[in-house]
Short mmCIF file of C-alpha atoms in Angstrom, two decimals:
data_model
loop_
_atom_site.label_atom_id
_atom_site.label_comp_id
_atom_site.label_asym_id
_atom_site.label_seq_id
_atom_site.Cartn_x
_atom_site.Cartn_y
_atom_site.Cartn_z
CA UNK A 1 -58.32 4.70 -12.80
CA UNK A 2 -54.56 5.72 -12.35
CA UNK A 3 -55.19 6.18 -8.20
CA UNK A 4 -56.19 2.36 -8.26
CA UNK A 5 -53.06 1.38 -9.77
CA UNK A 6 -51.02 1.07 -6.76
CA UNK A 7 -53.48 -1.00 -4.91
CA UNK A 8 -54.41 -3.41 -8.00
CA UNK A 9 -50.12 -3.82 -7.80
CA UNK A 10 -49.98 -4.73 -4.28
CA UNK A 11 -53.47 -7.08 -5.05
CA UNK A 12 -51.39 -8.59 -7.08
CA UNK A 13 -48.03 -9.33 -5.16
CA UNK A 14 -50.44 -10.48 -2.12
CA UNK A 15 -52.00 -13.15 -4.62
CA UNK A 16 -49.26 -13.92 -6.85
CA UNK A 17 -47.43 -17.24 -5.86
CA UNK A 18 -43.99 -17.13 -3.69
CA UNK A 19 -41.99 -18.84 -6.58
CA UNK A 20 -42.83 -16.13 -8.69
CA UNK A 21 -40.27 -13.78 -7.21
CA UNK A 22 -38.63 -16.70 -5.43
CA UNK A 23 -37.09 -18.45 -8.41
CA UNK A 24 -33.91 -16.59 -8.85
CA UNK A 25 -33.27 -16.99 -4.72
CA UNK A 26 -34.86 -20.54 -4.18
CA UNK A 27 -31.13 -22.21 -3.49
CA UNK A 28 -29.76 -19.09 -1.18
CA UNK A 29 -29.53 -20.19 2.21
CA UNK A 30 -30.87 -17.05 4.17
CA UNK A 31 -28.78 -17.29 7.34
CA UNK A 32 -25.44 -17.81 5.51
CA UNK A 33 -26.29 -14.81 3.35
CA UNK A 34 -26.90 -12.99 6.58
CA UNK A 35 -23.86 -14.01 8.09
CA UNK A 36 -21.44 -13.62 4.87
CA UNK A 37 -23.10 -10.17 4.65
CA UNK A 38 -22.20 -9.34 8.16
CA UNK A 39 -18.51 -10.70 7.51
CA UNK A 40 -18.09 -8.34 4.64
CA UNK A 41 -18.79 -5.26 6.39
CA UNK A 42 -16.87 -6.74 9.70
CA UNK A 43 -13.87 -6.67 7.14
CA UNK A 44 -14.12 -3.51 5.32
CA UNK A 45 -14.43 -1.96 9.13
CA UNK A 46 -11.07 -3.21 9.26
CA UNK A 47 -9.76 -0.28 6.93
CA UNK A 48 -10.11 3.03 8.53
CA UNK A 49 -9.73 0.50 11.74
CA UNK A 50 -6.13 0.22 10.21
CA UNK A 51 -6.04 4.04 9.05
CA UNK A 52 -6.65 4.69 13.18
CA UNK A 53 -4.28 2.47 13.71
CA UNK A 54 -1.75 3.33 11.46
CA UNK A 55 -2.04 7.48 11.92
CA UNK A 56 -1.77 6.92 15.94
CA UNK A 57 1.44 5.56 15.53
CA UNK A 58 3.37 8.19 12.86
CA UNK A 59 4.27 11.64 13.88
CA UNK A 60 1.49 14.28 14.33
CA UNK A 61 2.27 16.35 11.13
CA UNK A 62 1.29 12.71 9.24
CA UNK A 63 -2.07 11.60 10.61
CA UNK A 64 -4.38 12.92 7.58
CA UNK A 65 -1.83 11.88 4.91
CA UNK A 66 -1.57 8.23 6.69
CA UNK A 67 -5.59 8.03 7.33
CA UNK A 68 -6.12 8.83 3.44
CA UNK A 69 -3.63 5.67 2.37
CA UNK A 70 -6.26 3.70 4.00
CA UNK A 71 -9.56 5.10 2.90
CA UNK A 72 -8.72 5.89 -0.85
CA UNK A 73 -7.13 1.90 -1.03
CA UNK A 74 -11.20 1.57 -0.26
CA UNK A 75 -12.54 3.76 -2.47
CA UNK A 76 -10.08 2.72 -5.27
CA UNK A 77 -9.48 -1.23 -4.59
CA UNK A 78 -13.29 -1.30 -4.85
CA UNK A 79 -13.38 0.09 -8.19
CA UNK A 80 -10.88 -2.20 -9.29
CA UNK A 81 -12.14 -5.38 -7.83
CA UNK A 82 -15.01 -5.14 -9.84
CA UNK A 83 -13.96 -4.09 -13.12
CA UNK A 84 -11.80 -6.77 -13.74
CA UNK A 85 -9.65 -8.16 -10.16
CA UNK A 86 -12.82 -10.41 -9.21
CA UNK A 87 -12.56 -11.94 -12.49
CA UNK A 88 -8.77 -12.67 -12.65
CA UNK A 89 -9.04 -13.99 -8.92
CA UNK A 90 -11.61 -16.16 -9.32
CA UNK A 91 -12.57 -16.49 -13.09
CA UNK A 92 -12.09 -19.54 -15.06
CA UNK A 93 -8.81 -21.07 -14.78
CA UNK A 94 -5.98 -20.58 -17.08
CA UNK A 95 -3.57 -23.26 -16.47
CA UNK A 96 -3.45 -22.37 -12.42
CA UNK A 97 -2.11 -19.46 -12.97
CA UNK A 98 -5.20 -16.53 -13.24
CA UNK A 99 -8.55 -16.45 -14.29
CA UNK A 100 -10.08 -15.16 -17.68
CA UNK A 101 -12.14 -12.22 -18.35
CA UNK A 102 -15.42 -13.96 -17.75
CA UNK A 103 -16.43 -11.75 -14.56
CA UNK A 104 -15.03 -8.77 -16.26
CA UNK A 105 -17.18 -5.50 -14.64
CA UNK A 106 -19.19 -8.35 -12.07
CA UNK A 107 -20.77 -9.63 -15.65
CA UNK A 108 -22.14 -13.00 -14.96
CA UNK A 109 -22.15 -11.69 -10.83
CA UNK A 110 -25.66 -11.85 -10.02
CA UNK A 111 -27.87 -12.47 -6.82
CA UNK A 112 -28.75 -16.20 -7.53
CA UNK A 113 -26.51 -19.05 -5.28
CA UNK A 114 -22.86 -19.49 -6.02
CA UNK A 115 -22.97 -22.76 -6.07
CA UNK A 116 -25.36 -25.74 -4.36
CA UNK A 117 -21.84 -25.89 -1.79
CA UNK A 118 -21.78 -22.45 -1.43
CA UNK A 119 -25.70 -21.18 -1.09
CA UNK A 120 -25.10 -17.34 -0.68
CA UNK A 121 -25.67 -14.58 -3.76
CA UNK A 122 -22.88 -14.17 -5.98
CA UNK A 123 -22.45 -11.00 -5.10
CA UNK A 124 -22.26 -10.99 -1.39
CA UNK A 125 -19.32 -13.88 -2.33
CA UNK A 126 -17.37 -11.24 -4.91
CA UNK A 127 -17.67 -8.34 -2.54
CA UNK A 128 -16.34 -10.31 0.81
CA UNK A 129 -13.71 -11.30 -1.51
CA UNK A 130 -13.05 -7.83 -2.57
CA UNK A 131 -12.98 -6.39 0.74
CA UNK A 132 -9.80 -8.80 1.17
CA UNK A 133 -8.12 -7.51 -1.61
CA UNK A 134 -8.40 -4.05 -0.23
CA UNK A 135 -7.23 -4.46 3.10
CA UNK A 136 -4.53 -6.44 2.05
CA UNK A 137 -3.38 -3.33 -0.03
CA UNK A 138 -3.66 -1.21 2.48
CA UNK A 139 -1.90 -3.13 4.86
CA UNK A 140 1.36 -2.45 2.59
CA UNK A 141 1.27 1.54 3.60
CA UNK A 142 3.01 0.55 7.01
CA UNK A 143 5.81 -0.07 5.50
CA UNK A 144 6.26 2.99 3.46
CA UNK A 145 4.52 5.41 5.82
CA UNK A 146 5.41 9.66 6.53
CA UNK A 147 7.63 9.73 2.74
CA UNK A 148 5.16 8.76 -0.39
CA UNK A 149 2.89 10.88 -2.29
CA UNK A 150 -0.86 8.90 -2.57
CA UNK A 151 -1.44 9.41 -6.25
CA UNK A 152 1.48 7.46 -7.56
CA UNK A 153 0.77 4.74 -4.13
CA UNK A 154 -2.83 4.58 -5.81
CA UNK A 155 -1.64 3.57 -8.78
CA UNK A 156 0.98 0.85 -7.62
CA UNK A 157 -2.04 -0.25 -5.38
CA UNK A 158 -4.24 -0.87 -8.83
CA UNK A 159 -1.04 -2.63 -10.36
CA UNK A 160 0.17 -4.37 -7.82
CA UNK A 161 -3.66 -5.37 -7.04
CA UNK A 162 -3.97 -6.63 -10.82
CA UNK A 163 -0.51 -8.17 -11.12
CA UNK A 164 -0.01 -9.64 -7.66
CA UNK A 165 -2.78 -10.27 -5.52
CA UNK A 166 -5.27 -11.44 -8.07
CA UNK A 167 -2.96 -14.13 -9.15
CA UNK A 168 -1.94 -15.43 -5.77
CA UNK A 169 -5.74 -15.54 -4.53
CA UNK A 170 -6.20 -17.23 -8.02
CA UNK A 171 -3.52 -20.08 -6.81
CA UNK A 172 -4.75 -20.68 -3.65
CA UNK A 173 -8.81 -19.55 -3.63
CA UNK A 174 -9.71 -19.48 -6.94
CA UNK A 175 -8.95 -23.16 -8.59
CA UNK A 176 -5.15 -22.19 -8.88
CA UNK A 177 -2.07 -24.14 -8.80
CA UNK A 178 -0.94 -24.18 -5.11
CA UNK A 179 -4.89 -25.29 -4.37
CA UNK A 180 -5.10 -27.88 -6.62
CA UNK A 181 -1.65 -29.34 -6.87
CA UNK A 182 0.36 -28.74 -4.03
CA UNK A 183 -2.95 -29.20 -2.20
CA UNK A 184 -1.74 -26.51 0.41
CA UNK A 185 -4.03 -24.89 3.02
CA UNK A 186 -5.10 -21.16 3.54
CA UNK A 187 -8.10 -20.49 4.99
CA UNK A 188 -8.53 -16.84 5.49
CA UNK A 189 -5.45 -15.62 3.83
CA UNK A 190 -2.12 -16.10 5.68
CA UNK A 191 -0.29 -16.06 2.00
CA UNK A 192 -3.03 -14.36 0.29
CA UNK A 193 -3.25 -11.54 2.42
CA UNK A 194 -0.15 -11.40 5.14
CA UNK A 195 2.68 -12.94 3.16
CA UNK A 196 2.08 -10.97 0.23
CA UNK A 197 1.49 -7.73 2.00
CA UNK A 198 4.36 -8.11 3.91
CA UNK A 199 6.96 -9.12 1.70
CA UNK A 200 5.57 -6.44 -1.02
CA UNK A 201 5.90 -3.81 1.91
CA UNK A 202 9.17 -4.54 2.90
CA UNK A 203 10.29 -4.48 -1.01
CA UNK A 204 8.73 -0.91 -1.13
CA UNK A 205 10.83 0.48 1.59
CA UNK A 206 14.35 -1.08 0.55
CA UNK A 207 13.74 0.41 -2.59
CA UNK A 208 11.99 3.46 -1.38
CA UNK A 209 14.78 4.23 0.65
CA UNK A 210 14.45 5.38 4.20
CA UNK A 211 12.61 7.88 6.14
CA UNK A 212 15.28 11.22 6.19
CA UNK A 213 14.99 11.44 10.05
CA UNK A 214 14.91 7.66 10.49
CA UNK A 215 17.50 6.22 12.81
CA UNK A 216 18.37 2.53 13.86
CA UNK A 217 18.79 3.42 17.81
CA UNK A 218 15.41 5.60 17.93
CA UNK A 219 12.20 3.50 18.03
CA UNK A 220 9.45 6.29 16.82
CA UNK A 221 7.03 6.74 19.39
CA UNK A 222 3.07 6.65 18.77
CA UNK A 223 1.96 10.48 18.92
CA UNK A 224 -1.23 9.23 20.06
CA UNK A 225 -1.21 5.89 21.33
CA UNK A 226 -5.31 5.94 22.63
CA UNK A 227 -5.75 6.08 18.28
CA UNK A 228 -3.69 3.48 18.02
CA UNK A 229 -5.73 1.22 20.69
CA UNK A 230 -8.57 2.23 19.12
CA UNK A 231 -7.52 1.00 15.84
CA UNK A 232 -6.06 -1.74 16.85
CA UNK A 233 -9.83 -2.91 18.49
CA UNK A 234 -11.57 -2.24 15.45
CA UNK A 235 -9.01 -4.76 13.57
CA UNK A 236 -9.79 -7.55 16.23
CA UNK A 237 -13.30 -6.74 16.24
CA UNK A 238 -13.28 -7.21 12.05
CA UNK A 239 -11.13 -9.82 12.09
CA UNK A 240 -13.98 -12.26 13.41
CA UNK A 241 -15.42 -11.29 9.83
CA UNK A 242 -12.31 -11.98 8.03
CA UNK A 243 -11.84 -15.07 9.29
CA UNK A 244 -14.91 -16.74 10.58
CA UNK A 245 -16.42 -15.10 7.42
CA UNK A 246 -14.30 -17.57 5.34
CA UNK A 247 -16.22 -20.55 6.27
CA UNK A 248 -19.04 -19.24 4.01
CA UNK A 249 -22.09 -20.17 6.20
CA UNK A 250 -23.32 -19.85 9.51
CA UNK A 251 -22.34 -23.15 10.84
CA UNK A 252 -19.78 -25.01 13.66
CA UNK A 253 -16.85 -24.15 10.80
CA UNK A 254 -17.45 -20.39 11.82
CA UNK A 255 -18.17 -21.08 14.76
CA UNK A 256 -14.45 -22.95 15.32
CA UNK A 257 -13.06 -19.71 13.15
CA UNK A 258 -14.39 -17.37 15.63
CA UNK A 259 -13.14 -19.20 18.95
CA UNK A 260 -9.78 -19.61 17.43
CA UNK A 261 -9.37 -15.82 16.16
CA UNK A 262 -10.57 -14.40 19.37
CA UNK A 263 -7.81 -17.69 21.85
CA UNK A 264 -4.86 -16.93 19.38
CA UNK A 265 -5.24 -12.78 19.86
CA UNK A 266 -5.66 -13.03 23.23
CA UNK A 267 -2.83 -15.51 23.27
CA UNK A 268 -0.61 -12.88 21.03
CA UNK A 269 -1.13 -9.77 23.58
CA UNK A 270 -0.08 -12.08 26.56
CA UNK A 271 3.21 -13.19 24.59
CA UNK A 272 4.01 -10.53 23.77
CA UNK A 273 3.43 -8.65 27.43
CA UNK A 274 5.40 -11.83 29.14
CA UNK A 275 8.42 -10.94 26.31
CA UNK A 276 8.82 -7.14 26.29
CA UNK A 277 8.27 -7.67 30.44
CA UNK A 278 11.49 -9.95 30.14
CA UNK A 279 14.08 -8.10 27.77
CA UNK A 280 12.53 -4.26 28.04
CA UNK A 281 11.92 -4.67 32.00
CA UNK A 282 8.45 -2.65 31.65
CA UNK A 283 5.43 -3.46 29.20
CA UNK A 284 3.83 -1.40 26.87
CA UNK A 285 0.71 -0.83 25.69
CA UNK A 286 1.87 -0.50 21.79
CA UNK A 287 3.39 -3.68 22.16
CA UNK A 288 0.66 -5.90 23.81
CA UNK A 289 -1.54 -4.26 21.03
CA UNK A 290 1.49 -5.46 18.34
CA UNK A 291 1.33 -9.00 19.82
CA UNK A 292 -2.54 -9.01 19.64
CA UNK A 293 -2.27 -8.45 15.66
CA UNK A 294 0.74 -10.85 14.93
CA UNK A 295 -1.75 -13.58 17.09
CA UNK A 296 -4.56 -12.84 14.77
CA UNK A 297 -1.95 -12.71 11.90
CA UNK A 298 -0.98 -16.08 12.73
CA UNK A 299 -4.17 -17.80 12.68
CA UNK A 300 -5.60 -16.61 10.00
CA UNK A 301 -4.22 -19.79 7.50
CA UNK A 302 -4.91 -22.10 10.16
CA UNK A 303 -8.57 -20.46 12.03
CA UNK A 304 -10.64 -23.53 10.24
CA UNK A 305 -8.18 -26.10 10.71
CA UNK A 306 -6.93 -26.16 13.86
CA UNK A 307 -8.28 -26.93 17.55
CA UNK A 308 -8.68 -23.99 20.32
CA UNK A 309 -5.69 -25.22 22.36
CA UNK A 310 -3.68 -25.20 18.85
CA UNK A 311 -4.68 -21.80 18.78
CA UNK A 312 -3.37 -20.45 21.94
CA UNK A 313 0.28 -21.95 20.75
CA UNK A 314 0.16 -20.82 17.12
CA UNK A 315 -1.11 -17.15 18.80
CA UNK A 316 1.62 -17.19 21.49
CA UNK A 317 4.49 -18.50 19.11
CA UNK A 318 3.89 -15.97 16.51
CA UNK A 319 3.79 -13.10 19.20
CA UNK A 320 6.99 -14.37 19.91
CA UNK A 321 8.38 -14.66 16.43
CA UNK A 322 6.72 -11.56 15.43
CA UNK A 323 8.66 -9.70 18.55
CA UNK A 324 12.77 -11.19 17.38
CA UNK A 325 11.33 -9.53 14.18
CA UNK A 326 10.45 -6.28 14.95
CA UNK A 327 12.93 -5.61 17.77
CA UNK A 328 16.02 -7.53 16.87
CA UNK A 329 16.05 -8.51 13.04
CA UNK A 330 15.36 -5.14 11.95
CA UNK A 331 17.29 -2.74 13.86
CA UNK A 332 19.98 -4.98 12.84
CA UNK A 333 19.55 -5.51 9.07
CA UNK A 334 18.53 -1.25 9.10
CA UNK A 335 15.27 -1.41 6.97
CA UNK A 336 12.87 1.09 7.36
CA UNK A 337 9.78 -0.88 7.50
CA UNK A 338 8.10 2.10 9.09
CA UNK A 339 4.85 0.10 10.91
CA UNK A 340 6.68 -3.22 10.38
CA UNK A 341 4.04 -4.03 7.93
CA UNK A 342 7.10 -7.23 6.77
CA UNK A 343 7.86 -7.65 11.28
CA UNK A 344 4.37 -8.29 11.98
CA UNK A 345 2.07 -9.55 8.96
CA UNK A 346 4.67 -10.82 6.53
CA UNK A 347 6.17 -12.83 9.55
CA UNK A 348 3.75 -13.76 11.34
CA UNK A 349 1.73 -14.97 8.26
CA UNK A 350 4.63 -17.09 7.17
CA UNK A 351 4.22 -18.76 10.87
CA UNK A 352 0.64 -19.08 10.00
CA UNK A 353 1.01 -21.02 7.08
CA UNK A 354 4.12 -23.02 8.38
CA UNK A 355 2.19 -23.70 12.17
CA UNK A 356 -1.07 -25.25 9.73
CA UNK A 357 1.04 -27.64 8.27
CA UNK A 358 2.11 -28.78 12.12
CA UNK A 359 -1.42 -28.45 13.86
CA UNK A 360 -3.92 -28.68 11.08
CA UNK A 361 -6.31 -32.00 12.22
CA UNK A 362 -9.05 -33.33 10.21
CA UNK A 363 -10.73 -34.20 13.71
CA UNK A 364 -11.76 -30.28 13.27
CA UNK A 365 -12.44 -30.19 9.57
CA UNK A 366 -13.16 -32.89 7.38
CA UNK A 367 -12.42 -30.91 4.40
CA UNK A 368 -8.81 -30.24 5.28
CA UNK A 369 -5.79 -32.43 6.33
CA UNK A 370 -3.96 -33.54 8.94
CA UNK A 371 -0.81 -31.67 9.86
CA UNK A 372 2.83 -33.14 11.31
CA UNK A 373 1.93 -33.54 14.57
CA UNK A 374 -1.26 -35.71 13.27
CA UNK A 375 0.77 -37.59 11.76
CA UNK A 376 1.22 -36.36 7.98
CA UNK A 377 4.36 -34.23 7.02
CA UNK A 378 2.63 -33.89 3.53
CA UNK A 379 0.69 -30.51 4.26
CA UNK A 380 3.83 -29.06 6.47
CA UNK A 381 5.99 -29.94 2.76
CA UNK A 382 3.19 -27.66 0.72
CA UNK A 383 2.82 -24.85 3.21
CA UNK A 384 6.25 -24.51 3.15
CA UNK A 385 6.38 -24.54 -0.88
CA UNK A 386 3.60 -22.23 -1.17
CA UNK A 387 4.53 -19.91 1.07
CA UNK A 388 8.22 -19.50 -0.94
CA UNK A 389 6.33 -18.88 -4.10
CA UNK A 390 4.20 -16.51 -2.71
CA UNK A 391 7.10 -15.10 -1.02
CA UNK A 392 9.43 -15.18 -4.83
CA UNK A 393 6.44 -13.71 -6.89
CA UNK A 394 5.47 -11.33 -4.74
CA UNK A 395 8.91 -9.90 -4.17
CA UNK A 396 9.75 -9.82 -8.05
CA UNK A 397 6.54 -8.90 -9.20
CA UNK A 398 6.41 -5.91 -6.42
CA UNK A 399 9.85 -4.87 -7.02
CA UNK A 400 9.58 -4.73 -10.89
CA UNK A 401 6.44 -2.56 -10.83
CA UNK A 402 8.23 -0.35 -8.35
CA UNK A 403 11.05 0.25 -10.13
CA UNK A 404 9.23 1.16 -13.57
CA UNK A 405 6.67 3.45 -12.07
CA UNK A 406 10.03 5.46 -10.41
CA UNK A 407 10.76 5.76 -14.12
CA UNK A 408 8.04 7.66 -15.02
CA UNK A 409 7.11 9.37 -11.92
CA UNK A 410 8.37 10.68 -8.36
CA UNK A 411 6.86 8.77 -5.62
CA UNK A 412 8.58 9.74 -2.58
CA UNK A 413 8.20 13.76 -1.06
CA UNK A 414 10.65 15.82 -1.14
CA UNK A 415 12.76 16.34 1.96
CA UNK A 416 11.43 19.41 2.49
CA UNK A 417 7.50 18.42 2.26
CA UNK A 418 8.84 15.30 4.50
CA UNK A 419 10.63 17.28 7.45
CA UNK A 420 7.51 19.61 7.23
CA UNK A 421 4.58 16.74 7.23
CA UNK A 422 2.90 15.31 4.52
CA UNK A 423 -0.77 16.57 6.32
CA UNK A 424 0.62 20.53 5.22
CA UNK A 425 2.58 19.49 1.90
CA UNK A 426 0.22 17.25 0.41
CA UNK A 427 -3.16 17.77 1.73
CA UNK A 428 -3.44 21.36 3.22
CA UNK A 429 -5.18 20.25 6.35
CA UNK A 430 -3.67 19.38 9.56
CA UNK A 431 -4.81 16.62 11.91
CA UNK A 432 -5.27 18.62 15.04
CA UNK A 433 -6.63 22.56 15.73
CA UNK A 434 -6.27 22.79 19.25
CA UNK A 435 -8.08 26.09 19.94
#
């Protein structure tokens, strides 16, 4: 009798009627879900993509301590997201400001359709989410690299995740404030993501202090600049997910996403190329892979608002920005921003934010607004005021976290571990046994 239980159970699923096991999935759109799925993992490939391209560029004695910034902001962001970030991003609204407890530990996160808008499984939405929340923190390491220790940058990564990003992705994503009042426009995270990062990263290393063999006249060079090219690919390659991802279906929004992303990168290298060509005399291969990111930086805000030829100027211009910031601002003001983390995201995602305000055109999307040169200043006036609160919160917030952690713990090396490598001093293992 027991051997015929197996086949009276799959009797029973051939007979039993679709709705049966359908009910709890009847709204979900299958090829969004697909899609969104896709997006997710496009974006979380963005992490070690960043760890590659990160370690390339530090010195050699630094590669395994720079890779594990990356991949333990993964392993830890994760953790956090679902405990209780995902509910203060995108719970119920208090006042604007941050969302209650009501997805505390993904409860109420289930596989049935956000929303009729939105037909994808809850949790595909809360984990694409989540994998923003964890690049974004891992962005920050650039500008700190080669002097922290990772247990005390883990746990300004769950602070500053809980305390910082969670209420700025509440403000603009989540029913906040700068959504709903200001009526500003971010569509894959130019202040979410690249304003906050930056400015919280360039915080971090005025306070942290800098690097002991850091000097204003010596750009570092990448120890291993084919790392850094391949990081730098798997970023652009992800980056399709992070922003064509944010339409939230598998439709002509993502399709415009994708173009753009792809035009305004493309767009960024090229600046950048005709630039360093111009005042360097020579090109480099590190720097038409730094104008490639600050083009994708840039478009991010603006990838579902804008038209393709849009792009290509809002990809070019930032290159351009991104490059005054990176090779003339900061040797000048003497800030140790170590991967200009601040030169490259928190610039170029301030351009972002300020260029969808000028090109934004509801010929492209009907659910967002026309920019200046459409003939509205109204969205230029509330990028421009969201982006300075993000810019003031994020600053404070960061700031004030750092400076009570250094109260109760040592985050930086010594100068000892530092001059000998943070691979030896804090991990034991080396990055390279060439035998």
């Amino acid at each position: 009798m027991l051997c015929k239980t197996p086949y009276l159970i799959l009797l029973t699923l051939l007979v039993m009627p679709n709705g049966a096991f359908a009910q709890e999935s009847s709204a979900i759109n299958a090829a969004d879900t697909g899609w969104v799925m896709i997006c997710a993992a496009l974006v979380m490939l963005m992490v070690p993509g960043l760890a590659f391209f990160y370690s390339g560029m530090v010195h050699s004695n630094n590669v395994v301590a720079t890779i594990m910034h990356s991949y333990m902001k993964l392993c830890t962001i994760t953790i956090v997201w679902v405990l209780w970030g995902y509910s203060l991003a995108f719970g119920t609204s208090y006042y604007g400001f941050f969302g209650d407890l009501s997805f505390l530990g993904f409860a109420g996160v289930t596989g049935e359709a956000l929303s009729e808008d939105v037909p994808i499984p809850h949790y595909i939405f809360a984990m694409f989410q989540g994998m923003f929340a964890v690049v974004t923190a891992a962005i920050i390491t650039g500008a700190f690299a080669e002097r922290v220790r990772l247990g005390p940058i883990l746990l300004l990564s769950v602070i500053w995740i809980t305390v910082v990003y969670a209420p700025v992705a509440h403000w603009v994503w989540g029913g906040g404030w700068i959504a709903t009042k200001l009526e500003a426009l971010d569509f894959a995270g130019g202040a979410v993501v690249h304003i906050n990062s930056g400015v919280a990263g360039l915080v971090a290393a005025l306070v942290l202090g800098r690097r002991i063999n850091y000097k204003q006249s010596e750009v570092t060079r990448p120890h291993n600049l084919p790392l850094v090219v391949l990081g730098a690919s798997l970023l652009w390659f992800g980056w399709f997910g992070f922003n064509a991802g944010s339409a939230l279906a598998a439709n002509g929004l993502a399709a415009l996403a994708f173009a753009n992303t792809a035009i305004a990168g493309a767009a960024g290298g090229l600046g950048w190329f005709m630039l360093e060509s111009r005042h360097k005399h020579r090109a480099t291969a590190i720097g038409v892979i730094s104008g490639t990111v600050a083009g994708l930086v840039s478009i991010t805000p603006a990838a579902g608002f804008v038209t393709p030829l849009s792009s290509i100027i809002i990809g070019g211009a930032g290159s351009a920005i991104c490059y005054g910031a990176v090779m003339l601002l900061k040797p000048r003001l003497g800030y140790d921003d170590s991967l200009d983390a601040f030169g490259i995201h928190g610039v170029g995602g301030l351009w972002g934010a300020i260029a969808t305000g000028l090109f934004a055109t509801l010929d492209v999307n009907s659910a967002g607004a026309d920019g200046l040169f459409y003939g509205s200043a109204d969205l230029l006036i509330a990028e421009i005021l969201a982006s300075s609160a993000v810019i003031a919160y994020s600053a404070i917030a960061t700031y004030i976290v750092l400076q009570t952690l250094r109260k109760f713990m040592k985050i930086r090396v010594s100068e000892e571990a530092e001059t000998k490598g943070l691979d030896a001093t804090q991990h034991g293992e080396i990055g390279y046994v060439l035998n």
